[in-house]
PDB file of C-alpha atoms and ligand atoms in Angstrom:
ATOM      1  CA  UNK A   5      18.176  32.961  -4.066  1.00 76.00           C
ATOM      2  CA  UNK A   6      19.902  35.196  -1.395  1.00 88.00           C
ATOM      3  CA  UNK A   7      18.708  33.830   1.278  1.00 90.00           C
ATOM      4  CA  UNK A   8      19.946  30.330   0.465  1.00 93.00           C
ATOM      5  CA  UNK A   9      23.575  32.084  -0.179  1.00 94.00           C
ATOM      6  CA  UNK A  10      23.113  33.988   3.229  1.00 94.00           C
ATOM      7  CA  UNK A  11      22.649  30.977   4.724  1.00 94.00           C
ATOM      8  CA  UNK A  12      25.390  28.797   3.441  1.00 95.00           C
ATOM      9  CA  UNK A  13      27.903  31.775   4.532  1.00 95.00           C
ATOM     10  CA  UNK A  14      26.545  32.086   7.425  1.00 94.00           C
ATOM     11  CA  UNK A  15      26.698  27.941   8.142  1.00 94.00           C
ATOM     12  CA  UNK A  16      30.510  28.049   7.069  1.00 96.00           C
ATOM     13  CA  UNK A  17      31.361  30.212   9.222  1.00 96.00           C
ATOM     14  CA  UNK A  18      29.484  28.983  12.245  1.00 93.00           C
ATOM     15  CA  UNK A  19      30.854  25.057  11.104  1.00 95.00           C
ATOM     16  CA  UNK A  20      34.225  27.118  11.156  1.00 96.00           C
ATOM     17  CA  UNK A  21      33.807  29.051  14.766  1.00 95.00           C
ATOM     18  CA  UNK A  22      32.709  25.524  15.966  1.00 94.00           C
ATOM     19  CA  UNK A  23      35.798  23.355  14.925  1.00 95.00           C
ATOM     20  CA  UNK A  24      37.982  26.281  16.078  1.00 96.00           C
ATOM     21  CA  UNK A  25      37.129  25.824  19.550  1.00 95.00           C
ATOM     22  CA  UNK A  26      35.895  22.445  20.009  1.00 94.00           C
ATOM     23  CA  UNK A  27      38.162  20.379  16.898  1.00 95.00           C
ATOM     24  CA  UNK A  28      36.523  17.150  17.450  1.00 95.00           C
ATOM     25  CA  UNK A  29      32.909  18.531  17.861  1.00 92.00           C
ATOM     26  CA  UNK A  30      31.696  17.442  14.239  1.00 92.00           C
ATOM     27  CA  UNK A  31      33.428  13.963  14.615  1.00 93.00           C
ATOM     28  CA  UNK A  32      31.756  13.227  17.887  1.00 91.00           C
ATOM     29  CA  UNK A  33      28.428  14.191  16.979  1.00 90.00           C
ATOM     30  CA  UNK A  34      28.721  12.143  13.569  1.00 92.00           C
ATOM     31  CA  UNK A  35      29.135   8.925  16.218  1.00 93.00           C
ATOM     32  CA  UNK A  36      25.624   9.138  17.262  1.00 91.00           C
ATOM     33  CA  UNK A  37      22.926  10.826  18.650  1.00 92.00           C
ATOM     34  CA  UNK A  38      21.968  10.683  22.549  1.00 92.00           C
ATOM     35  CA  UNK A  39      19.173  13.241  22.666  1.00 95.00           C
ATOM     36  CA  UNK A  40      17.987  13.667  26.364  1.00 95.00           C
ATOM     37  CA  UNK A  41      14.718  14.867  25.515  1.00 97.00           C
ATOM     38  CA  UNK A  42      12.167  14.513  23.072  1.00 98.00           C
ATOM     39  CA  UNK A  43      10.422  17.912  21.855  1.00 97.00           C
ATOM     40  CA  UNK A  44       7.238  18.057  20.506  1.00 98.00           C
ATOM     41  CA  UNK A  45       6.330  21.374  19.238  1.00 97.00           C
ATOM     42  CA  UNK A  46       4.455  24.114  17.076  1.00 98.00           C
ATOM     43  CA  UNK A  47       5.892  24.288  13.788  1.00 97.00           C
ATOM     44  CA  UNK A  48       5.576  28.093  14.093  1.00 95.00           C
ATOM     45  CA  UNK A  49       9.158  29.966  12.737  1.00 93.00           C
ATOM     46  CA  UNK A  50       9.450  31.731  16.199  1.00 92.00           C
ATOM     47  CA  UNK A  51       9.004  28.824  18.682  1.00 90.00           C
ATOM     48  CA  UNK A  52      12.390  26.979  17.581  1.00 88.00           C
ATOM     49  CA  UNK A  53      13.231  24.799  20.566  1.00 90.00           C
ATOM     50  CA  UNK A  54      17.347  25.096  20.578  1.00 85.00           C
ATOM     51  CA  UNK A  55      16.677  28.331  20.785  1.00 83.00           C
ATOM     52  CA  UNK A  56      14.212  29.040  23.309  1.00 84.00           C
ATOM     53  CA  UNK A  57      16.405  26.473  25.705  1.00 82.00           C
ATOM     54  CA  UNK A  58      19.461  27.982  24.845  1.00 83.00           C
ATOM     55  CA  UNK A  59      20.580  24.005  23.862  1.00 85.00           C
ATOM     56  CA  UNK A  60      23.498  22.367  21.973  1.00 84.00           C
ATOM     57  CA  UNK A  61      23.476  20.757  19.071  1.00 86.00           C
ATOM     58  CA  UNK A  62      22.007  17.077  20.067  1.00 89.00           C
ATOM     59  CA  UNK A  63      20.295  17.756  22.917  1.00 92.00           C
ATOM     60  CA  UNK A  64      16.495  17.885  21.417  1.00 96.00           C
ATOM     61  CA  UNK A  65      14.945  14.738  18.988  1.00 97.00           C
ATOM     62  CA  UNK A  66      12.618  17.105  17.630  1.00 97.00           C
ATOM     63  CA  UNK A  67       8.572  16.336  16.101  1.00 97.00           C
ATOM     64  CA  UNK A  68       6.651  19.923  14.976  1.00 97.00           C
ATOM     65  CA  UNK A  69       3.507  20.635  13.229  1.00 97.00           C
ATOM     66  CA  UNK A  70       0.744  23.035  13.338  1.00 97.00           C
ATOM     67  CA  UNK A  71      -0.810  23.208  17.076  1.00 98.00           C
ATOM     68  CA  UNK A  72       2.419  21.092  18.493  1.00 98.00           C
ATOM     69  CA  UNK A  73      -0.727  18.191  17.773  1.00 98.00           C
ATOM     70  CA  UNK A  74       0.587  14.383  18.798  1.00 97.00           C
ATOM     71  CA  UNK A  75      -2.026  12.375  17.290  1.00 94.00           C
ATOM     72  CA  UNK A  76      -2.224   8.359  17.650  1.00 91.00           C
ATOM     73  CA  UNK A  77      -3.562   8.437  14.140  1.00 92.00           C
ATOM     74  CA  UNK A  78      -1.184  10.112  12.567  1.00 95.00           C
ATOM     75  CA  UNK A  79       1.548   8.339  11.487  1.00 96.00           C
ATOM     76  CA  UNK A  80       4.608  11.265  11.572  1.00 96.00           C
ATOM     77  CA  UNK A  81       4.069  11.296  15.360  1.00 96.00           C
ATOM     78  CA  UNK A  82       4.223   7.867  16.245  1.00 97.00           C
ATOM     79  CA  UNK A  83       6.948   7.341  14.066  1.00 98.00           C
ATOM     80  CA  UNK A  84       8.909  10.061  15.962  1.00 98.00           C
ATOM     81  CA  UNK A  85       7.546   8.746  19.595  1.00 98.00           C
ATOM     82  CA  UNK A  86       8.531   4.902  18.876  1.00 98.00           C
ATOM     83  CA  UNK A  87      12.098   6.139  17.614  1.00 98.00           C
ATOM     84  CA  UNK A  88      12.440   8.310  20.661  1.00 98.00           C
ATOM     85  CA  UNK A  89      11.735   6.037  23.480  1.00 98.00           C
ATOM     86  CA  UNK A  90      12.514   2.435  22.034  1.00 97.00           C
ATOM     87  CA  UNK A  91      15.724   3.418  20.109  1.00 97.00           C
ATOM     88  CA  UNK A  92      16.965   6.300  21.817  1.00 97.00           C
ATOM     89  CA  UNK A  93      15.418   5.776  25.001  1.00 97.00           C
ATOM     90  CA  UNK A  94      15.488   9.916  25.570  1.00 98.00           C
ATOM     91  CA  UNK A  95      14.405   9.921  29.022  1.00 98.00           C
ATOM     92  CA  UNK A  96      11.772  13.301  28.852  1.00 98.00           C
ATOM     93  CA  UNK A  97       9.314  14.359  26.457  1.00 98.00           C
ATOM     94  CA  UNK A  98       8.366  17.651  26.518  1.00 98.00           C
ATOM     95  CA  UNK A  99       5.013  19.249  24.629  1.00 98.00           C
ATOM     96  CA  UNK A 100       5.289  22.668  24.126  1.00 97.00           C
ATOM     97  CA  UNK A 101       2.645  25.003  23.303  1.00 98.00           C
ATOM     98  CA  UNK A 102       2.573  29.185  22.739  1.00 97.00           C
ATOM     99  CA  UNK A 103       0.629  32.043  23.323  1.00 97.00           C
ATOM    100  CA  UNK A 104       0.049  33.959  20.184  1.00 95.00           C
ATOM    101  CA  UNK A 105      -0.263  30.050  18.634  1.00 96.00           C
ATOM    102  CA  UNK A 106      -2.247  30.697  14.627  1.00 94.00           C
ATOM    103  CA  UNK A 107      -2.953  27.320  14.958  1.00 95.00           C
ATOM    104  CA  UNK A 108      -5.009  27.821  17.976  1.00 96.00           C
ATOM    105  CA  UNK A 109      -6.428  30.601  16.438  1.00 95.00           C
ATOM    106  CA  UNK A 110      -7.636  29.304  13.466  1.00 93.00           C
ATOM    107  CA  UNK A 111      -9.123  26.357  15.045  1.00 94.00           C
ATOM    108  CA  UNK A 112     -11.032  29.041  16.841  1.00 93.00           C
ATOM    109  CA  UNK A 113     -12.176  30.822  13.941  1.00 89.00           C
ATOM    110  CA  UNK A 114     -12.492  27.485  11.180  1.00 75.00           C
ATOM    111  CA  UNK A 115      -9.887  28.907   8.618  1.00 68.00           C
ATOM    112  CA  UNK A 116     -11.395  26.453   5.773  1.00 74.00           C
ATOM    113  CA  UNK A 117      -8.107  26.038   4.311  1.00 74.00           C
ATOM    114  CA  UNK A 118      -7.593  22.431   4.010  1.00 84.00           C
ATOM    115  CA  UNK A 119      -5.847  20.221   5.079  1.00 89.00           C
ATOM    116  CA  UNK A 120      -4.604  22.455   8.160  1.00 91.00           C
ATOM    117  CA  UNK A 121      -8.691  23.059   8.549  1.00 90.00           C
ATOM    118  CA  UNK A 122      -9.403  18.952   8.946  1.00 91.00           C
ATOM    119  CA  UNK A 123      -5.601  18.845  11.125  1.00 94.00           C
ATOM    120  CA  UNK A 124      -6.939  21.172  13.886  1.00 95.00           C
ATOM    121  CA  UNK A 125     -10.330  19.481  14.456  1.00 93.00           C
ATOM    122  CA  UNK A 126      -8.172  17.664  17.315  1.00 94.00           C
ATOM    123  CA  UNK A 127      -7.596  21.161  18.954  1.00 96.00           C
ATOM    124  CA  UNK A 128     -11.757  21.726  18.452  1.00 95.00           C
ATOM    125  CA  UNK A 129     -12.196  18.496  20.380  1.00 95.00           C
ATOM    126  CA  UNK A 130      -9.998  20.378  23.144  1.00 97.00           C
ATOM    127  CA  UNK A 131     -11.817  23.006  22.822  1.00 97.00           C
ATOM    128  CA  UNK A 132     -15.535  21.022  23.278  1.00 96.00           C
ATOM    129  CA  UNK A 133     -14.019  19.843  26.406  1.00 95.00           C
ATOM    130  CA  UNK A 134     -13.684  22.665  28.259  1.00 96.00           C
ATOM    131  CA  UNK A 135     -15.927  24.999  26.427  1.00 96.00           C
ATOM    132  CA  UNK A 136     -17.738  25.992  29.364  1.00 96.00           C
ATOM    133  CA  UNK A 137     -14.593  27.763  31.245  1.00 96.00           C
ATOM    134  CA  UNK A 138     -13.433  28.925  27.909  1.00 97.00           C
ATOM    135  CA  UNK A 139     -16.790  30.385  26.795  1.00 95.00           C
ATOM    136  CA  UNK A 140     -16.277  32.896  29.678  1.00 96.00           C
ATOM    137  CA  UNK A 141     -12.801  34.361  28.184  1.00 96.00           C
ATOM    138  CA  UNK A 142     -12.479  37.113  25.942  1.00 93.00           C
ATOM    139  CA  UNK A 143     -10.988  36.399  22.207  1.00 88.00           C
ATOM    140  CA  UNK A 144      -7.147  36.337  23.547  1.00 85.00           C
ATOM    141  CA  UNK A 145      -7.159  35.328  26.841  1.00 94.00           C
ATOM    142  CA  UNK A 146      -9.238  32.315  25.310  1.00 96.00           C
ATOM    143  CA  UNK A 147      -7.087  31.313  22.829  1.00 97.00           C
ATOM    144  CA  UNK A 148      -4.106  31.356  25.284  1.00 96.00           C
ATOM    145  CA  UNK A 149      -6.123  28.953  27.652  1.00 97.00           C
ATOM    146  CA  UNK A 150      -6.698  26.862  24.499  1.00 98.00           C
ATOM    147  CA  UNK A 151      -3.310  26.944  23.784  1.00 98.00           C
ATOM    148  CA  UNK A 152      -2.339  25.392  27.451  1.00 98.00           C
ATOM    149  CA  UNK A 153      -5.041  23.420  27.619  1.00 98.00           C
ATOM    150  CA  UNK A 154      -4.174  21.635  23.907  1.00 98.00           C
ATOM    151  CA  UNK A 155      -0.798  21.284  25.544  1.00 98.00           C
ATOM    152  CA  UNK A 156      -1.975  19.202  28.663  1.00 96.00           C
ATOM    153  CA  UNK A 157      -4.651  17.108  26.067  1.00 96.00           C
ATOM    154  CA  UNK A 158      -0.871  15.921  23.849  1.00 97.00           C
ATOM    155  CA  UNK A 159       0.385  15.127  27.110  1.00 97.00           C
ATOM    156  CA  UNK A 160      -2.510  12.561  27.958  1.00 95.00           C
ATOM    157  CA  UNK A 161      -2.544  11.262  24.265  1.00 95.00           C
ATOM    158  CA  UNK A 162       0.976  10.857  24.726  1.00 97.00           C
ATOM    159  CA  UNK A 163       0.899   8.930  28.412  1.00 96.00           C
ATOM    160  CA  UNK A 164      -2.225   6.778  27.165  1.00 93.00           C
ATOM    161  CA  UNK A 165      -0.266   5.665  24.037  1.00 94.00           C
ATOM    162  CA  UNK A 166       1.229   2.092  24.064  1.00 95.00           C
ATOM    163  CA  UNK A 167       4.861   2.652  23.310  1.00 97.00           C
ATOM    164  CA  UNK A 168       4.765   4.910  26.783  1.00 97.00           C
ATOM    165  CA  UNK A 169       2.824   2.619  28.884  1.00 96.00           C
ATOM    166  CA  UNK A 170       5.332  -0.104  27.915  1.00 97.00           C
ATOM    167  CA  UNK A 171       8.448   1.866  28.627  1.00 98.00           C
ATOM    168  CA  UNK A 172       7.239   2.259  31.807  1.00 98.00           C
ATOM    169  CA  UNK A 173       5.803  -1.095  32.604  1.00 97.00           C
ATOM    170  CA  UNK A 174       9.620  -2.170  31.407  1.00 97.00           C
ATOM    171  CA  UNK A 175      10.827   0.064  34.303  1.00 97.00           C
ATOM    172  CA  UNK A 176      12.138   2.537  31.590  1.00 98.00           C
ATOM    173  CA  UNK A 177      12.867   6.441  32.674  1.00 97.00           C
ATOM    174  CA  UNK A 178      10.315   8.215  31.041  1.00 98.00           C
ATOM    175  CA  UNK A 179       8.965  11.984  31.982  1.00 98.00           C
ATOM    176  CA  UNK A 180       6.170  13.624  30.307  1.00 98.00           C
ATOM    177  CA  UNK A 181       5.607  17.303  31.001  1.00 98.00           C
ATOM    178  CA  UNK A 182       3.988  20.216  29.398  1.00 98.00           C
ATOM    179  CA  UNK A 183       5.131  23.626  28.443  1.00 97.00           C
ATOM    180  CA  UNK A 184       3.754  27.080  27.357  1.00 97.00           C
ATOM    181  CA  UNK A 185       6.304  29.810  25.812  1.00 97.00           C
ATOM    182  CA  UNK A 186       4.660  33.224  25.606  1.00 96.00           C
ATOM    183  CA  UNK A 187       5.831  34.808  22.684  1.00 92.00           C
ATOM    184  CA  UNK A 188       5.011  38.351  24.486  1.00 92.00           C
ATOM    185  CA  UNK A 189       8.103  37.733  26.623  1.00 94.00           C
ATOM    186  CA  UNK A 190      10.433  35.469  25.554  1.00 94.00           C
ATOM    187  CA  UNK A 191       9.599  33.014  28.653  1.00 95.00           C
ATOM    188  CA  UNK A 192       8.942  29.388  28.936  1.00 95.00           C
ATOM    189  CA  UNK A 193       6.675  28.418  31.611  1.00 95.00           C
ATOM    190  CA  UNK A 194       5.275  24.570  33.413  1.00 95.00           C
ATOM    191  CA  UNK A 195       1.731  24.320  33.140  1.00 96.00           C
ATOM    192  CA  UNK A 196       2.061  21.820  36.407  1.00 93.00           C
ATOM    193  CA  UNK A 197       1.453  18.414  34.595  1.00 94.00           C
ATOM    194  CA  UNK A 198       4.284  16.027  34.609  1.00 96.00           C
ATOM    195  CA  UNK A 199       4.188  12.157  35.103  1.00 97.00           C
ATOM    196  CA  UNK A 200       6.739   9.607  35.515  1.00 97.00           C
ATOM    197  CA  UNK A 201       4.609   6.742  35.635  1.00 96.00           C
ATOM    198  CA  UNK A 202       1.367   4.645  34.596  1.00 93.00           C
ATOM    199  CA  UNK A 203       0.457   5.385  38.688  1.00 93.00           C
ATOM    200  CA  UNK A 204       1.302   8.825  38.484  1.00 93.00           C
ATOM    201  CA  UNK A 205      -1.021  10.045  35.167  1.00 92.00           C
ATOM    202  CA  UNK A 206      -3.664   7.705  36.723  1.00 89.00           C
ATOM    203  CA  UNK A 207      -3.848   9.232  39.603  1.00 88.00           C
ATOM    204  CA  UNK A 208      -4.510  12.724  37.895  1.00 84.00           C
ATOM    205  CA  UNK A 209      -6.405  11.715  34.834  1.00 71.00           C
ATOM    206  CA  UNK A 210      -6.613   8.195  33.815  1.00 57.00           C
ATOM    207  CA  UNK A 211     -10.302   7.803  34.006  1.00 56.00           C
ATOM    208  CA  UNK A 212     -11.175  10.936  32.728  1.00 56.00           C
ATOM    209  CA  UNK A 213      -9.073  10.344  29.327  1.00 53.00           C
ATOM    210  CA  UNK A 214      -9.121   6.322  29.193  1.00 49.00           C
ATOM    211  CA  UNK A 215     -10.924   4.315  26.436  1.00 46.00           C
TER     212      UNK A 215
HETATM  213 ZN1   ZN B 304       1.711  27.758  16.941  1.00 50.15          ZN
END
């Protein structure tokens, strides 16, 4: 296969380019990892995170699927948010969405290909609950709303969720914030949600997305 071979040449040389200017690069980073901030993102091939940050190696503990979904019943993500705040205690979790998103498009148009079909009902129920503003939009501009508007639904799922609401009871840094990169441009933008605390996402949203 030549892209496998183009990418093994490629990796020795970078691997090489790396040792020659940082020599004890590979041994640190075998130590451990201290990621500062979990990612959770769409699993889309032109949304890769270290890229669109311009990161190092190490910086990102990283969860994608289709629709950047986190999902309390789905066992992947809380796998990935339990690791990320009680083991590596990464003090920011970031969900970030995109324009141009197939994901949100499909759940849009009901693709019918299963499973990914039955995955984005979660982005329908998004969609149910603000289907009155988003009615009004035409075909893009709605699915970009969508797309922002999934993002700041993760971010509730994600502050209502247990293994959050303990961190911070414990007195633990945790930041939750969401994030849109348009594909059209290259830039990352804050949709304006971002909470530090049980107070803070309570204030904003508690009763509208508690039990
Ligand atoms: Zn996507």
């Amino acid at each position: 296969m030549p892209f496998i071979k183009k990418m093994i040449a490629y990796n020795h040389s970078w691997a090489a380019e790396v040792t020659r200017d940082k020599p004890d690069f590979f041994k640190t980073i075998a130590r451990a990892q201290s990621p500062e901030t979990l990612w959770i993102g769409c699993s889309d091939a032109r949304v890769g995170p270290d890229k669109l940050g311009g990161l190092p190696m190490g910086s990102l503990f990283v969860h994608r699927n289709v629709a950047n979904i986190f999902a309390t019943n789905d066992l992947n993500s809380m796998a990935v948010l339990e690791y990320a705040i009680d083991v590596l205690k990464v003090p920011n979790i970031i969900v970030c969405g995109h324009y141009g998103c197939g994901g949100i498009h499909a759940a849009l148009e009901h693709s019918g290909i299963q499973p990914v079909d039955l995955w984005l009902d979660q982005v329908r129920f998004v969609f149910n609950r603000h289907a009155k503003e988003l009615k009004k939009l035409p075909k893009e501009g709605r699915a970009n709303r969508l797309a922002e508007l999934n993002v700041e639904a993760q971010v509730h799922n994600i502050c209502r969720n247990t293994i959050v609401r303990e961190a911070w009871k414990r007195g633990q840094d945790v930041c939750v914030t969401g994030l849109i990169f348009d594909i059209h441009d290259g830039h990352l933008k804050q949709l304006g949600i971002e909470f530090r605390s049980q107070e803070e996402w309570e204030a904003c949203y508690g009763e509208a997305f508690s039990d």
